[in-house]
Amino acid sequence: MSSVSSALKVGNIRNIGFIAHIDAGKTTVTERVLFFTGRTYKIGGVDEGTAVMDWMAQERERGITITAAATTCEWKDYHINIIDTPGHVDFTAEVERSLRVLDGGVVVFDAVAGVQPQSETVWRQADRYKVPRICFINKMDRVGADFQRTIDMIGHRLRANPVALQIPLGREASFRGIIDLIEKKALVFPGESPQFPQEMPVPEEMMKEFNSYRELMIEKIAETDDQLIAKYLAEEEITEEELRTALRQATIASKLVPVLCGSAVKNMGIQPLLDAVGSYLPSPLDVPPVPGVDPRSETETIRDVDDDAPFSALAFKVVTDPFVGRLVYLRVYSGTVRAGDMVFNSTKGIRERMGRILLMHAQRREEVEELRSGSIGAALGPKDTFTGDTLCNERHPIILETIKFPEPVISVSIEPKSKADQDKLTDALLKLADEDPTFKIRYDQETGQTLISGMGELHLDVLVERMKREFKVEGNVGTPKVSYREAITSSAKVEGRFIRQTGGRGQYGHVWLEIEPLERGAGNQFENRIVGGAIPKEYIPAVESGVKENLQNGVIGGYPVVDVKVALVDGSYHQVDSSEIAFKMAASIALKEGLKRGRPILLEPIMQMEVVTPGEFLGDVLGDLNSRRSRIRNIEGQGNIQVVTALIPLAESFGYATSLRSLSQGRANYSMEFQNYEEVPASITSEVVRV
């Protein structure tokens, strides 16, 4: 056993994640980082299915990252905790949970494609969690690679302030290295073998371009620092050290985004990227102390990054490991936790035991004695801790901000292939739902089916495949169904009476509800406006419960009702006959009537789709999209490649991959992400409800 964190200064820890669009090269970059830091002795490849970070069998077969994998490595004086995240939009929860616990991010871009749709999504997620970033423009050796165009897209599409720290040496096939604008030198990489670069002076023919980029870099960095701007305007020399210090502060404050370049697959540009991670991305000490709420007083409190402070950590991922059991991934924000310690789950109000403490390297584990503040690791032992829960010292409780996940948009029915598999199927589904907060299970009483819901077809496909491989249980899967929602368009005031008189004590509940629509995405709200004790306080929770339960099944097709405000405004009670169940039933009767009177509508999920197609197939692609009720928002040309952005109902997108392949001879591709819910046209509503 060892305590990796014990001799380590918190200021030298870097908790970073590689984030990007699918196929931009995140996993390839991570594999090179692990090799050059000495963590692995052999470079893994995504195409060959040997990537260390893509350890799941399905990841290797499909050539994509499905689950966020964590690892640690050392570079010079820095201890780097890395999370390699998926790029496919169906696995957005993995990115969301990773960004919540990271201090910095490396955003990888494809030099040919530039800023792609999922790049925008992860950028917005990183903005939401205020994660400082550096950019790595990958695949500089590819035909069509354009360094400046990608920088322009980062500024234009992502509304960021990029500053180039390097420029490429050579173009496309002749790309052989980079020119460092701060240190004023060229780094030439020898062939494709994984070696350290050779330092050379900047080539004479590149001096004009070098001076132009360097001048722009100094100007952008100086603008973020009052002392430097004064020196810059006075045309005084600004030293390398001054530039680095100012750039570090500007990056941590998200005023600037440093941009580097290279080709991960040819082992070019990785060492300077590692240097930049250490130089410009924050340590746990550079980010603000983590805020939380004291559950005893419900007042806001903070935890400083200090080994001697009370222990607090956030569980950001739960994995069922077939060999060791249930693993809970933790980010320690303050204090120290040791193997065998009893900790307090303040979210659930229960005590948990930390069995063994591990540092993860993809699916391999390294046992350690303790985790200190700023560290990321995993624990065996906590049985009732789930994603988003806070673990802390029981005498100093705190609840940290949890992780918010998007709601699933697609559902399929699943049933076991044999009676004997029924219990195994339920067990497997519960374990998968335990791991993935965007995977939901629901039993439909009307049809007697078990429904599973997720973020897309690929998401559910992967989970069903995992059931087969990891849990040895097979299921029959139905066709995908859209998760529709219902809403109302007008307000209504309704009365609900539940009065039953039998031989003995009767039942009496009487409520008046006001129901009104809210704007899209506002969620459901319940408000108690009872004054003067028309309904005793003890019956109000029963009314709220009746309202919430009945919002799960709307009046059009039994779909959940969203964006509704329900106010309890009046009612009456009986001294003897009133009960909680009577008021719950009265609220249920009133709500159903209110939904009918509120002119209900059906809502469907709308997806934002980006189709990239060769120009000759553009007409066919547009014709097909129009036949699927889509709205074309933009068509952008890049050479012979056309990029179509459209909004398309999820119901119309099933089977689109096959259709697009046949239209474009397999040369076009697309990506899709959830945009919002919109009203279903009246002509289609009747079809949906009939189905």
XYZ file of C-alpha atoms in Angstrom:
691
model
C 0.000 0.000 0.000
C 1.060 3.557 -0.624
C -0.217 7.042 -0.014
C 0.353 8.677 -3.367
C -0.992 12.011 -2.176
C 1.032 12.156 1.046
C 4.275 13.641 -0.298
C 2.443 15.666 -2.901
C 1.781 19.377 -2.750
C -1.825 20.248 -3.550
C -0.527 23.082 -5.747
C 1.040 20.485 -8.069
C -2.177 18.492 -8.603
C -4.046 18.966 -11.892
C -7.545 17.464 -12.191
C -8.252 17.631 -15.914
C -10.545 16.079 -18.483
C -10.237 15.577 -22.216
C -13.494 16.685 -23.826
C -14.541 17.002 -27.477
C -16.816 15.933 -30.328
C -16.838 12.230 -31.231
C -13.772 11.210 -33.274
C -11.770 14.409 -32.607
C -9.051 12.251 -31.023
C -9.544 12.592 -27.246
C -8.706 8.982 -26.444
C -5.717 9.015 -28.831
C -4.370 12.144 -27.098
C -4.902 10.500 -23.679
C -3.069 7.332 -24.781
C -0.038 9.436 -25.858
C -0.124 11.367 -22.596
C -0.026 8.093 -20.633
C 2.891 6.836 -22.734
C 5.016 9.985 -22.487
C 4.408 10.268 -18.725
C 5.569 6.670 -18.279
C 2.182 5.387 -17.114
C 2.062 2.865 -19.989
C 4.955 1.238 -21.815
C 3.111 0.707 -25.098
C 0.882 3.110 -27.024
C -2.713 1.909 -27.375
C -4.731 2.664 -30.492
C -8.462 3.272 -30.904
C -8.559 1.807 -34.435
C -6.736 -1.346 -33.362
C -8.960 -1.710 -30.268
C -5.973 -1.560 -27.906
C -6.621 1.798 -26.222
C -6.064 1.539 -22.465
C -8.741 4.125 -21.690
C -11.341 2.432 -23.922
C -11.267 -0.687 -21.762
C -14.866 -1.839 -22.232
C -15.261 -4.523 -24.946
C -17.930 -2.468 -26.713
C -15.717 0.635 -26.762
C -13.017 -1.340 -28.534
C -15.424 -2.853 -31.047
C -17.215 0.396 -31.870
C -14.106 2.600 -31.719
C -15.844 5.148 -29.455
C -15.637 6.096 -25.781
C -18.776 5.117 -23.855
C -17.852 5.579 -20.223
C -15.640 8.238 -18.641
C -12.397 6.510 -17.608
C -10.126 7.927 -14.887
C -6.367 7.599 -14.580
C -3.420 9.324 -12.916
C 0.083 10.102 -14.160
C 3.139 12.209 -13.304
C 4.736 14.842 -15.561
C 7.781 16.709 -14.263
C 6.614 18.028 -10.834
C 2.912 17.634 -11.579
C 0.495 14.905 -10.511
C -2.237 14.804 -13.180
C -5.606 13.135 -12.619
C -7.193 12.597 -16.037
C -10.759 11.768 -17.035
C -11.233 10.778 -20.691
C -14.869 11.536 -21.543
C -17.141 10.276 -24.349
C -17.814 12.496 -27.372
C -21.121 10.967 -28.441
C -24.156 13.011 -27.372
C -25.949 9.879 -26.085
C -23.383 9.683 -23.274
C -23.596 13.352 -22.281
C -24.146 12.349 -18.625
C -20.558 11.065 -18.478
C -19.291 14.495 -19.569
C -21.660 16.290 -17.181
C -20.518 14.330 -14.108
C -16.840 14.648 -15.071
C -16.959 18.418 -15.566
C -18.634 18.814 -12.168
C -15.521 17.530 -10.385
C -12.726 18.744 -12.689
C -10.640 21.883 -12.197
C -9.584 22.239 -15.839
C -10.272 20.849 -19.284
C -8.385 20.126 -22.501
C -10.774 20.551 -25.431
C -9.624 18.589 -28.472
C -10.613 19.820 -31.946
C -10.280 18.156 -35.349
C -8.169 20.519 -37.515
C -10.187 19.547 -40.601
C -13.724 19.706 -39.172
C -13.064 22.550 -36.708
C -15.766 23.189 -34.094
C -18.386 20.425 -34.385
C -21.835 20.203 -32.724
C -20.796 18.122 -29.706
C -17.790 20.439 -29.218
C -20.325 23.246 -28.717
C -22.334 21.112 -26.271
C -19.339 20.226 -24.075
C -18.124 23.826 -24.242
C -21.480 25.025 -22.901
C -21.328 22.370 -20.166
C -17.824 23.554 -19.212
C -19.095 27.173 -19.173
C -21.865 26.155 -16.795
C -19.378 24.622 -14.335
C -16.869 27.491 -14.916
C -14.098 25.082 -15.932
C -10.967 26.828 -17.337
C -9.826 25.281 -20.638
C -6.957 24.982 -23.060
C -7.508 23.873 -26.660
C -5.542 21.285 -28.611
C -6.078 21.357 -32.386
C -5.426 17.745 -33.363
C -4.925 16.025 -36.757
C -2.736 18.811 -38.199
C -1.237 16.220 -40.558
C -4.576 15.537 -42.309
C -5.507 16.826 -45.755
C -7.655 19.919 -45.296
C -6.274 20.747 -41.825
C -6.560 24.485 -41.210
C -5.160 25.892 -37.963
C -6.371 29.488 -38.344
C -9.879 28.508 -39.487
C -10.296 26.346 -36.360
C -9.154 29.249 -34.141
C -11.642 31.562 -35.904
C -14.420 28.996 -35.303
C -13.493 28.770 -31.588
C -13.914 32.529 -31.350
C -17.035 32.750 -33.522
C -19.018 29.601 -32.622
C -18.011 29.223 -28.982
C -17.782 32.962 -28.200
C -14.411 32.305 -26.587
C -11.213 34.385 -26.648
C -8.584 32.008 -28.101
C -4.884 32.880 -28.059
C -2.435 30.782 -30.100
C 0.703 29.772 -28.142
C 2.011 27.734 -31.077
C 1.740 27.696 -34.848
C 2.172 24.592 -37.037
C 5.479 23.957 -38.786
C 4.475 22.632 -42.203
C 1.014 21.964 -43.576
C -1.032 18.761 -43.971
C 1.262 15.890 -45.087
C 4.373 18.062 -44.590
C 3.442 18.886 -40.961
C 6.565 18.085 -38.939
C 6.405 20.134 -35.770
C 5.369 23.337 -34.013
C 6.775 26.801 -33.394
C 6.567 27.971 -29.782
C 5.546 31.654 -29.755
C 6.536 32.279 -26.112
C 9.973 30.606 -26.181
C 10.667 31.682 -29.806
C 11.827 28.273 -31.010
C 10.761 25.467 -33.338
C 10.135 21.920 -32.061
C 10.623 19.300 -34.767
C 9.307 15.784 -34.122
C 11.386 12.943 -35.605
C 9.127 10.890 -37.900
C 6.194 9.100 -36.301
C 8.185 7.359 -33.595
C 7.293 8.423 -30.039
C 10.366 10.507 -29.211
C 11.029 13.886 -27.665
C 11.250 16.772 -30.163
C 14.429 18.486 -31.347
C 14.736 22.213 -30.656
C 15.669 24.438 -33.594
C 15.587 28.149 -34.428
C 12.453 29.427 -36.181
C 12.966 28.837 -39.962
C 13.661 32.031 -41.946
C 10.679 31.479 -44.272
C 8.332 31.339 -41.244
C 9.565 34.542 -39.550
C 6.867 36.821 -40.984
C 4.038 34.500 -39.859
C 5.795 33.913 -36.512
C 6.136 37.655 -35.773
C 2.512 38.315 -36.719
C 1.159 35.558 -34.418
C 3.553 36.447 -31.570
C 2.568 40.123 -31.682
C -1.136 39.162 -31.505
C -0.433 36.753 -28.608
C 1.424 39.408 -26.566
C -1.348 41.947 -27.228
C -4.093 39.525 -26.088
C -2.204 38.496 -22.923
C -1.285 42.111 -22.073
C -4.953 43.176 -22.334
C -5.772 40.974 -19.322
C -3.130 42.522 -17.007
C -2.888 46.225 -16.067
C 0.903 46.206 -15.568
C 1.564 44.385 -18.832
C -0.715 46.654 -20.871
C 1.240 49.651 -19.583
C 4.536 48.026 -20.652
C 3.020 46.989 -23.991
C 1.778 50.513 -24.783
C 5.164 51.924 -23.781
C 6.722 49.379 -26.194
C 8.886 47.915 -23.410
C 10.119 44.318 -23.564
C 7.784 41.822 -21.841
C 9.630 38.773 -20.486
C 8.655 35.119 -20.988
C 7.984 34.778 -17.250
C 5.639 37.791 -17.243
C 3.742 36.363 -20.217
C 3.363 32.947 -18.561
C 2.202 34.399 -15.219
C -0.368 36.688 -16.844
C -1.565 33.918 -19.180
C -2.019 31.513 -16.265
C -4.156 34.033 -14.388
C -6.184 34.870 -17.517
C -6.770 31.171 -18.286
C -7.915 30.373 -14.727
C -10.272 33.385 -14.881
C -11.542 32.116 -18.287
C -10.579 35.424 -19.937
C -8.329 33.622 -22.430
C -8.184 30.125 -23.903
C -4.624 29.042 -24.870
C -4.505 27.142 -28.175
C -1.922 24.472 -29.027
C -1.667 22.111 -31.981
C -0.256 18.753 -33.041
C -1.068 15.294 -34.321
C -1.679 12.764 -31.559
C -1.667 9.749 -33.852
C 1.858 10.746 -35.056
C 3.011 11.590 -31.500
C 3.475 15.286 -32.277
C 2.764 18.066 -29.807
C 1.984 15.944 -26.724
C 4.915 17.015 -24.509
C 4.239 20.768 -25.019
C 0.561 20.055 -24.254
C 1.563 18.431 -20.933
C 3.752 21.445 -20.142
C 0.779 23.725 -20.846
C -1.478 21.660 -18.543
C 1.011 22.221 -15.700
C 1.667 25.871 -16.554
C -1.809 27.214 -17.282
C -4.548 24.980 -15.858
C -5.515 25.456 -12.194
C -4.566 23.349 -9.200
C -7.272 22.693 -6.565
C -5.882 25.752 -4.727
C -6.527 28.061 -7.695
C -10.260 27.420 -7.877
C -12.641 29.039 -5.360
C -13.376 27.058 -2.149
C -16.256 24.671 -2.740
C -19.603 26.015 -1.485
C -22.221 23.858 0.190
C -25.106 23.913 2.636
C -24.955 22.908 6.300
C -27.930 20.500 6.619
C -28.427 21.370 10.298
C -28.910 25.115 9.868
C -29.513 25.203 6.086
C -26.993 28.056 5.836
C -24.341 28.297 3.132
C -20.865 27.205 4.146
C -17.586 26.643 2.303
C -14.742 24.140 2.504
C -11.146 25.177 1.864
C -8.718 22.856 0.104
C -6.791 21.787 3.178
C -5.765 18.312 4.396
C -6.536 19.337 7.991
C -10.019 20.731 7.228
C -13.124 18.581 7.868
C -13.477 15.877 5.215
C -15.871 16.515 2.304
C -16.126 14.724 -1.056
C -18.591 14.362 -3.918
C -19.498 10.958 -5.367
C -19.580 11.565 -9.121
C -19.776 8.047 -10.531
C -20.832 4.571 -9.406
C -19.579 1.448 -11.192
C -20.401 -2.203 -10.579
C -17.085 -3.967 -11.062
C -17.505 -7.713 -11.741
C -14.347 -8.502 -9.731
C -14.404 -6.202 -6.701
C -18.032 -5.074 -6.431
C -19.506 -1.608 -6.169
C -16.990 1.203 -6.764
C -17.833 4.805 -5.859
C -15.676 7.438 -7.604
C -14.908 10.449 -5.378
C -13.507 13.929 -5.712
C -12.116 14.982 -2.320
C -12.599 18.729 -1.796
C -11.283 19.067 1.766
C -9.696 16.984 4.502
C -8.355 13.443 4.280
C -10.094 10.074 4.171
C -8.410 6.774 5.049
C -9.268 3.173 4.287
C -11.643 1.856 6.954
C -12.959 5.289 8.000
C -16.638 5.807 8.817
C -17.999 8.785 6.876
C -21.380 10.514 6.764
C -23.527 10.626 3.621
C -25.154 14.004 4.306
C -27.441 13.778 1.254
C -29.100 10.614 2.596
C -28.413 11.198 6.311
C -26.677 7.800 6.766
C -23.237 6.549 7.795
C -21.050 4.681 5.307
C -17.809 2.765 5.722
C -14.889 3.383 3.370
C -13.547 -0.113 2.811
C -10.593 -0.017 0.445
C -9.424 3.179 -1.267
C -8.159 2.948 -4.830
C -6.552 5.050 -7.520
C -7.996 4.045 -10.894
C -6.134 3.496 -14.126
C -9.004 2.825 -16.563
C -10.269 -0.524 -15.220
C -7.061 -1.356 -13.324
C -6.786 -0.440 -9.654
C -3.974 0.647 -7.369
C -4.699 0.429 -3.643
C -3.705 3.407 -1.451
C -3.996 4.205 2.253
C -5.707 7.571 1.932
C -7.038 10.284 -0.349
C -6.159 13.872 0.448
C -7.850 17.151 -0.502
C -7.803 17.813 -4.238
C -7.504 14.105 -5.120
C -9.720 11.927 -7.299
C -10.031 8.253 -6.423
C -12.523 5.464 -5.772
C -13.796 3.667 -2.689
C -15.078 0.161 -2.089
C -17.597 -0.121 0.703
C -20.279 2.592 0.498
C -23.492 0.676 -0.268
C -26.103 3.438 -0.411
C -24.067 6.267 -1.929
C -25.121 7.297 -5.427
C -24.004 9.803 -8.057
C -24.251 13.348 -6.711
C -24.196 12.380 -3.009
C -21.917 14.193 -0.549
C -19.671 12.249 1.856
C -18.301 14.222 4.799
C -17.255 14.301 8.439
C -20.322 13.594 10.611
C -19.435 16.324 13.136
C -19.058 18.897 10.325
C -21.787 18.016 7.819
C -22.084 19.753 4.440
C -24.132 19.070 1.319
C -22.262 20.007 -1.862
C -24.037 21.032 -5.060
C -25.236 17.880 -6.773
C -25.006 17.029 -10.486
C -27.977 17.784 -12.740
C -28.654 15.400 -15.607
C -30.888 15.788 -18.664
C -34.135 13.826 -18.837
C -34.195 10.769 -21.159
C -35.944 11.271 -24.517
C -36.359 7.757 -25.908
C -37.915 4.565 -24.487
C -38.086 0.894 -25.461
C -39.874 -2.029 -23.867
C -37.771 -4.931 -22.611
C -38.730 -8.384 -21.388
C -36.676 -11.446 -20.431
C -36.226 -14.195 -23.013
C -37.255 -16.800 -20.464
C -39.083 -16.928 -17.118
C -35.848 -17.926 -15.404
C -34.244 -14.635 -16.500
C -36.901 -12.390 -14.898
C -35.072 -11.760 -11.608
C -31.677 -11.548 -13.323
C -33.065 -8.940 -15.747
C -34.461 -6.788 -12.925
C -31.183 -7.033 -11.011
C -29.137 -6.082 -14.116
C -31.395 -3.123 -14.946
C -31.201 -1.784 -11.383
C -27.399 -2.028 -11.368
C -27.164 -0.204 -14.711
C -29.574 2.509 -13.481
C -27.421 2.781 -10.348
C -24.432 3.645 -12.580
C -26.162 5.867 -15.144
C -28.518 8.640 -13.933
C -29.876 9.210 -17.483
C -31.058 5.582 -17.686
C -34.540 5.168 -16.224
C -36.700 2.060 -15.639
C -40.484 2.188 -15.400
C -43.181 -0.471 -15.197
C -46.265 0.351 -17.277
C -49.330 -0.934 -15.398
C -51.611 -0.682 -18.452
C -49.484 -2.748 -20.849
C -47.663 -4.843 -18.233
C -44.340 -3.958 -19.888
C -41.033 -2.858 -18.408
C -39.889 0.322 -20.188
C -36.296 1.538 -20.237
C -35.501 5.121 -21.221
C -32.257 6.777 -22.288
C -30.641 9.580 -24.265
C -30.736 7.914 -27.694
C -30.788 4.691 -29.702
C -27.052 4.086 -29.258
C -27.300 4.662 -25.499
C -29.996 1.983 -25.070
C -28.272 -0.334 -27.548
C -25.052 -0.183 -25.496
C -26.879 -0.801 -22.205
C -28.752 -3.833 -23.575
C -25.449 -5.195 -24.901
C -23.827 -4.643 -21.483
C -26.643 -6.640 -19.849
C -25.855 -9.533 -22.142
C -22.085 -9.442 -21.621
C -21.634 -8.349 -18.017
C -24.761 -9.772 -16.395
C -25.316 -12.763 -18.728
C -28.982 -11.949 -19.254
C -30.709 -11.516 -22.598
C -33.848 -9.510 -23.235
C -36.285 -8.976 -26.088
C -36.257 -5.290 -26.941
C -39.244 -3.523 -28.511
C -39.125 -0.740 -31.083
C -38.048 2.712 -29.813
C -40.767 4.980 -28.474
C -40.607 8.726 -28.054
C -40.987 10.185 -24.560
C -43.813 12.594 -25.251
C -44.971 15.178 -22.705
C -48.256 16.995 -22.163
C -48.879 20.634 -21.253
C -51.803 23.025 -20.945
C -52.327 26.290 -22.831
C -54.872 28.115 -20.643
C -55.636 28.614 -16.955
C -58.508 26.997 -15.085
C -60.007 27.094 -11.594
C -61.472 23.733 -10.574
C -63.137 22.102 -7.602
C -62.464 18.585 -6.341
C -64.754 16.847 -3.866
C -64.219 13.381 -2.434
C -67.103 12.497 -0.094
C -67.927 8.926 0.913
C -70.376 8.041 3.643
C -70.427 4.458 4.907
C -71.794 2.948 8.106
C -69.021 4.238 10.351
C -66.570 7.070 9.784
C -66.771 8.557 6.272
C -64.283 10.316 3.995
C -64.398 14.060 3.309
C -61.969 16.071 1.183
C -62.750 19.302 -0.665
C -60.272 21.509 -2.568
C -60.210 24.378 -5.067
C -57.170 24.431 -7.381
C -55.976 27.092 -9.805
C -53.998 25.624 -12.694
C -51.967 27.746 -15.099
C -49.385 27.063 -17.833
C -45.732 28.083 -17.366
C -43.135 28.805 -20.033
C -41.321 25.837 -21.609
C -38.672 24.297 -19.385
C -39.933 25.943 -16.171
C -40.938 22.583 -14.634
C -43.926 21.926 -12.382
C -44.703 24.060 -9.336
C -47.099 23.649 -6.396
C -48.157 26.600 -4.251
C -50.187 26.653 -1.053
C -52.364 29.798 -0.916
C -54.679 28.682 1.898
C -55.369 31.431 4.428
C -57.481 31.349 7.551
C -57.260 27.570 8.023
C -59.837 26.572 5.360
C -57.830 23.335 5.150
C -55.697 22.278 8.165
C -51.930 22.307 7.588
C -51.581 18.546 8.078
C -53.628 17.880 4.923
C -51.621 20.195 2.602
C -48.840 17.584 1.890
C -51.561 15.079 0.908
C -52.990 17.590 -1.599
C -49.481 18.204 -3.027
C -48.879 14.451 -3.248
C -52.176 13.942 -5.121
C -51.258 16.723 -7.564
C -47.721 15.416 -8.207
C -48.833 11.818 -8.721
C -51.488 12.803 -11.231
C -49.122 15.051 -13.189
C -47.332 11.817 -14.152
C -50.298 10.812 -16.356
C -51.878 13.451 -18.581
C -55.355 13.417 -20.083
C -54.401 13.125 -23.795
C -52.293 9.991 -23.894
C -51.223 9.386 -20.295
C -47.845 11.124 -20.766
C -46.228 13.205 -17.981
C -47.520 16.790 -17.728
C -44.849 19.517 -17.667
C -44.575 23.272 -17.115
C -47.719 23.638 -14.983
C -48.279 25.701 -11.857
C -50.914 24.344 -9.452
C -52.090 26.540 -6.575
C -54.287 25.327 -3.709
C -56.543 28.341 -3.089
C -59.526 27.129 -1.052
C -61.453 24.143 0.259
C -63.210 22.809 3.320
C -62.858 19.966 5.796
C -64.910 17.892 8.217
C -63.922 17.620 11.855
C -64.390 13.820 11.918
C -64.449 12.498 8.357
C -61.493 14.375 6.773
C -58.307 12.376 6.201
C -55.107 12.570 4.178
C -56.365 10.024 1.655
C -59.609 11.994 1.158
C -57.707 15.204 0.376
C -55.308 13.325 -1.899
C -58.288 11.941 -3.854
C -59.976 15.374 -3.978
C -56.765 16.923 -5.388
C -56.561 14.121 -7.967
C -60.185 14.706 -9.104
C -59.648 18.485 -9.334
C -56.362 18.198 -11.223
C -57.738 15.829 -13.885
C -60.665 18.188 -14.464
C -58.306 21.181 -14.574
C -56.057 19.525 -17.166
C -59.088 18.842 -19.379
C -60.264 22.439 -19.118
C -56.749 23.843 -19.666
C -56.821 22.997 -23.406
C -54.095 20.327 -23.206
C -51.511 19.805 -25.973
C -48.988 17.077 -26.728
C -45.264 17.953 -26.779
C -42.522 16.021 -28.564
C -38.721 16.167 -28.224
C -37.050 18.168 -31.002
C -33.442 17.327 -31.856
C -30.810 19.587 -33.353
C -29.155 17.670 -36.178
C -26.017 18.465 -38.128
C -25.498 16.554 -41.373
C -22.092 16.681 -43.096
C -22.363 15.594 -46.724
C -20.421 15.880 -50.001
C -21.969 18.628 -52.170
C -23.349 16.257 -54.840
C -25.746 14.633 -52.342
C -27.014 17.896 -50.802
C -30.292 17.958 -52.784
C -31.216 14.383 -51.820
C -30.312 14.994 -48.160
C -32.457 18.161 -48.004
C -35.374 16.379 -49.696
C -35.204 13.545 -47.164
C -34.995 15.958 -44.217
C -38.033 17.892 -45.475
C -40.033 14.654 -45.669
C -39.250 14.105 -41.958
C -40.920 17.322 -40.733
C -37.538 18.968 -40.179
C -36.791 22.706 -40.285
C -33.548 23.606 -42.062
C -31.769 26.314 -40.079
C -28.489 26.736 -41.916
C -26.424 25.378 -44.819
C -22.715 26.114 -44.721
C -20.134 25.132 -47.331
C -16.501 24.201 -46.738
C -14.984 23.247 -50.086
C -16.958 20.337 -51.469
C -18.338 19.532 -48.009
C -21.749 20.938 -47.062
C -22.923 21.186 -43.454
C -26.691 21.238 -42.909
C -28.093 22.260 -39.518
C -31.744 21.351 -38.934
C -34.307 20.821 -36.184
C -36.044 17.450 -36.473
C -38.651 15.701 -34.283
C -37.105 12.689 -32.548
C -39.976 10.505 -33.811
C -38.895 11.217 -37.406
C -35.215 10.480 -36.815
C -35.459 6.729 -36.186
C -33.627 4.818 -38.881
C -32.060 8.006 -40.258
C -28.536 6.538 -40.215
C -29.527 3.829 -42.729
C -31.400 6.308 -44.904
C -28.462 8.758 -44.980
C -26.016 5.995 -45.883
C -28.073 4.916 -48.885
C -28.596 8.535 -50.059
C -24.896 9.397 -49.918
C -23.190 6.077 -50.790
C -22.047 5.942 -47.170
C -20.086 9.207 -47.421
C -22.279 11.504 -45.276
C -22.540 11.430 -41.505
C -24.624 13.202 -38.882
C -24.829 14.000 -35.195
C -27.853 14.859 -33.110
C -28.583 16.336 -29.697
C -31.724 17.195 -27.741
C -32.898 20.792 -28.249
C -36.301 21.276 -26.580
C -39.931 20.143 -26.456
C -42.423 21.560 -28.985
C -46.116 21.111 -29.678
C -47.059 18.158 -31.883
C -49.169 19.171 -34.932
C -52.863 18.323 -34.438
C -52.858 15.898 -37.398
C -50.089 13.844 -35.764
C -51.455 14.018 -32.189
C -54.334 11.671 -33.074
C -51.867 9.141 -34.566
C -49.630 9.237 -31.476
C -52.553 8.785 -29.064
C -54.041 5.989 -31.191
C -50.725 4.091 -31.105
